[in-house]
Amino acid sequence: MQTKRTIFHNRWLPYLLLAPQLAITVIFFLWPAAQAVRQSFLREDAFGLKTEFVGLGNYLRLFSDPSYLNAFQVTAVFAVSVAALSMGLALLLAVAVDRVLRANQSYTTLLVWPYAVAPAVAGVLWWFLFNPTIGILPYALEQLGYDWNHNLDGTDAMILVVIAASWKQISYNFLFFVAGLQAIPQSLREAAAIDGAGPVERFFTVVFPLLSPTTFFLLVINVTYTMFETFAVIDAATEGGPSQATNILVYKVYRDGFVSLNLGSSAAQSVILMFIVIALTFVQFRWIERRVQY
Amino acid sequence: MARIDLDSVRKIYPGGVEAVKGVDLPIEDGGFVVLVGPSGCGKSTLLRMIAGLETISDGEIRIGGRRVNDAEPADRDIAMVFQNYALYPHMSVRQNLSYGLRNRRMARDEIARRVEETARILEIDAFLDRRPKALSGGQRQRVAMGRAIVREPAAFLFDEPLSNLDAKLRVQMRGEIKQLQRRLGTTSVYVTHDQLEAMTLADTLVVLNGGRIEQAGRPLDLYRHPDTTFVASFLGSPAMNLLSARVSGGDLRVGSLPLAARLPVPDGPVTAGLRPEAFRLLPDSTSGAFRLDYVEELGSTRLLHGHLEGQRLVCQMGIEHPLADRMTLDLDPEALHVFDAERGRRLDTAWQRAQIRSLA
Ligand SMILES: Nc1ncnc2c1ncn2[C@@H]1O[C@H](COP(=O)(O)OP(=O)(O)OP(=O)(O)O)[C@@H](O)[C@H]1O
Ligand SMILES: [Mg+2]
């Protein structure tokens, strides 16, 4: 692609124009990141009076700490469940809507509505639905013989946060899936129909493979989202409990750092998280660039 | 192989558009039928109804004598070649060819045999393991053909399969499709809006207009004896000249110029049709009724554009004929087609048929 090139005659003007953006990056990202890296090599006592350099001590302690390894496992379960649930449901909805859209184009604008409404309503909605005292779902489950209590039961708590976190993602995933499905030419499905593939077979042998760039993109986005942006969901719903059953990595950084004031360990954890983000971003760019549409 | 019959087939799209308004068409076993007509006349709709990709609003379609109105596309034993080829982009050429066979649970060695055979016929063996993306337009076109052939279906359906190719390749593929169809003897229905493609490929040419069959028959019959001004102007390039004329007492005049006498046609306004290559112009600088405007050189022939009694007229002649600003028409009355001025229906059918018989 040809981009428009501007020639600056003043040597300093380009730097001046870049300065605000650079300043924001440095102040809000690079500097705190550097602080975290520095902090992660130090150990401070609880009163902040004494600081000593411990090298990789904080990291080594983390990896022999059962509660940290547990957080890793919880995060993995959480991320995979949220990605699977939110993407699965979104794909199901998208396939249904795609059929309607192919018959009638005028519905397209309506699709943006759930995206505008969903996040705002989601919090309140799930809080009401699952509230053990006034919620309808615990009541319904009780009728079915299941004693729902996410305050005591780790699995219930995990299910709750997975649903709450997925809910927000569904509309986002849904839009991408609809766009992806719409981009698949109708004639391919027709060719497959003539080639003797039933609707289900058609979906798995033609539609889904062609959707794989979208699916992969969403997978990375969703995993990133569950790992880093579900802090509020966890904090509001379970606070990482009961007994650490929903204590994901990001939440543990916060608990250890700001509640337990174990700053060295917290910093080491955030540095590890930072590397995970970098890795995910790298994967995203490398793979998506290479595996774009056919 | 099978015959295909359409009995008063109609298509009304949701929303009320009547795209096909009652079409009767018997297609012989092994026949090559070309549906041709202007954009929006319902060619694709008709083809897609045969394929089972559109529901049939009314009437009946039979393939090999079996009513298929409610059969799934897969159960109609047809193969279709799409305008955009519709190759599966995530599959290799080999997988594209074998997909339909695998879905039908054919034995593996039989699939391999058929794919090899098809690839050999179409000369695509060299890139069986490539993805469609890595092929040229012409090669993709071949693969699309291969995907139809490999199934050995009762009928091939083509929807403008050559319209994405450049002019030269189109002529070449046109020839190959014709040869292939002869060789395989598979009943084929072919949709195009290119009249030349239609003329050259068809055993039976069907001209559609506004969802109805305007005329059907052998290409040359349609060319020589168009039933309507629509068919007359649609087939042939350059198109037939259509002049407003008047008949009185059997004499046909364009303006004040008499063109033919003793026509068995009632008096009144008519449309006179003249193929550009069916008459000659002779230089006559004093009384010539044709005023030459400009000349287009085509190499072996040239097109003379001009006016006759204020109406545009095109003549195609060899380059050896002399030119002048004013010329007279040298016209064989048999080359004249006379149509009803209002409805465009042919008026002189009986007369012309009699002429032909007397010549034979
Ligand atoms: N899905 C549809 N819904 C409503 N109307 C349709 C639909 N598909 C086609 N039509 C209408 O039916 C008529 C015939 O369409 P069709 O596609 O058969 O034309 P065509 O002869 O193949 O034209 P072209 O040469 O442009 O491909 C057109 O007026 C078109 O607008
Ligand atoms: Mg069409």
Short mmCIF file of C-alpha atoms and ligand atoms in Angstrom, two decimals, chain B residues 13-14 17-20 37-46 48 54 83 159-160 191-193 208, ligand 1:
data_model
loop_
_atom_site.label_atom_id
_atom_site.label_comp_id
_atom_site.label_asym_id
_atom_site.label_seq_id
_atom_site.Cartn_x
_atom_site.Cartn_y
_atom_site.Cartn_z
CA TYR B 13 -39.96 -14.39 -4.89
CA PRO B 14 -41.04 -13.40 -1.41
CA VAL B 17 -41.38 -10.30 -7.78
CA GLU B 18 -42.50 -12.76 -10.43
CA ALA B 19 -39.15 -13.70 -11.93
CA VAL B 20 -40.32 -16.65 -14.03
CA GLY B 37 -31.50 -13.03 -22.35
CA PRO B 38 -30.86 -9.61 -20.89
CA SER B 39 -30.00 -9.03 -17.25
CA GLY B 40 -32.89 -9.76 -14.89
CA CYS B 41 -34.91 -11.88 -17.33
CA GLY B 42 -34.88 -14.84 -14.92
CA LYS B 43 -32.17 -17.07 -16.42
CA SER B 44 -30.39 -17.72 -13.15
CA THR B 45 -33.66 -18.15 -11.31
CA LEU B 46 -34.76 -20.83 -13.75
CA ARG B 48 -31.40 -22.47 -9.75
CA GLU B 54 -34.71 -22.02 -5.25
CA GLN B 83 -20.04 -17.89 -12.12
CA ASP B 159 -24.47 -20.18 -14.65
CA GLU B 160 -22.34 -17.80 -16.74
CA VAL B 191 -26.98 -19.66 -18.78
CA THR B 192 -25.32 -16.69 -20.43
CA HIS B 193 -26.13 -13.18 -21.52
CA LEU B 208 -35.89 -15.41 -22.32
N1 LIG C 1 -33.70 -13.53 -3.93
C1 LIG C 1 -34.48 -12.72 -4.68
N2 LIG C 1 -35.52 -12.05 -4.13
C2 LIG C 1 -36.31 -11.25 -4.88
N3 LIG C 1 -36.13 -11.04 -6.18
C3 LIG C 1 -35.13 -11.68 -6.81
C4 LIG C 1 -34.24 -12.55 -6.09
N4 LIG C 1 -33.33 -13.03 -6.95
C5 LIG C 1 -33.63 -12.49 -8.15
N5 LIG C 1 -34.71 -11.68 -8.08
C6 LIG C 1 -35.34 -10.94 -9.19
O1 LIG C 1 -35.77 -11.87 -10.14
C7 LIG C 1 -35.49 -11.39 -11.44
C8 LIG C 1 -34.65 -12.40 -12.22
O2 LIG C 1 -33.39 -12.52 -11.59
P1 LIG C 1 -32.26 -13.48 -12.16
O3 LIG C 1 -31.15 -13.48 -11.20
O4 LIG C 1 -32.86 -14.79 -12.49
O5 LIG C 1 -31.85 -12.72 -13.48
P2 LIG C 1 -30.75 -13.14 -14.56
O6 LIG C 1 -31.49 -13.34 -15.83
O7 LIG C 1 -29.92 -14.25 -14.08
O8 LIG C 1 -29.91 -11.82 -14.69
P3 LIG C 1 -28.31 -11.63 -14.82
O9 LIG C 1 -27.97 -11.77 -16.27
O10 LIG C 1 -28.10 -10.23 -14.36
O11 LIG C 1 -27.65 -12.64 -13.95
C9 LIG C 1 -34.82 -10.04 -11.28
O12 LIG C 1 -35.79 -9.06 -11.47
C10 LIG C 1 -34.34 -10.03 -9.87
O13 LIG C 1 -34.39 -8.75 -9.33
#
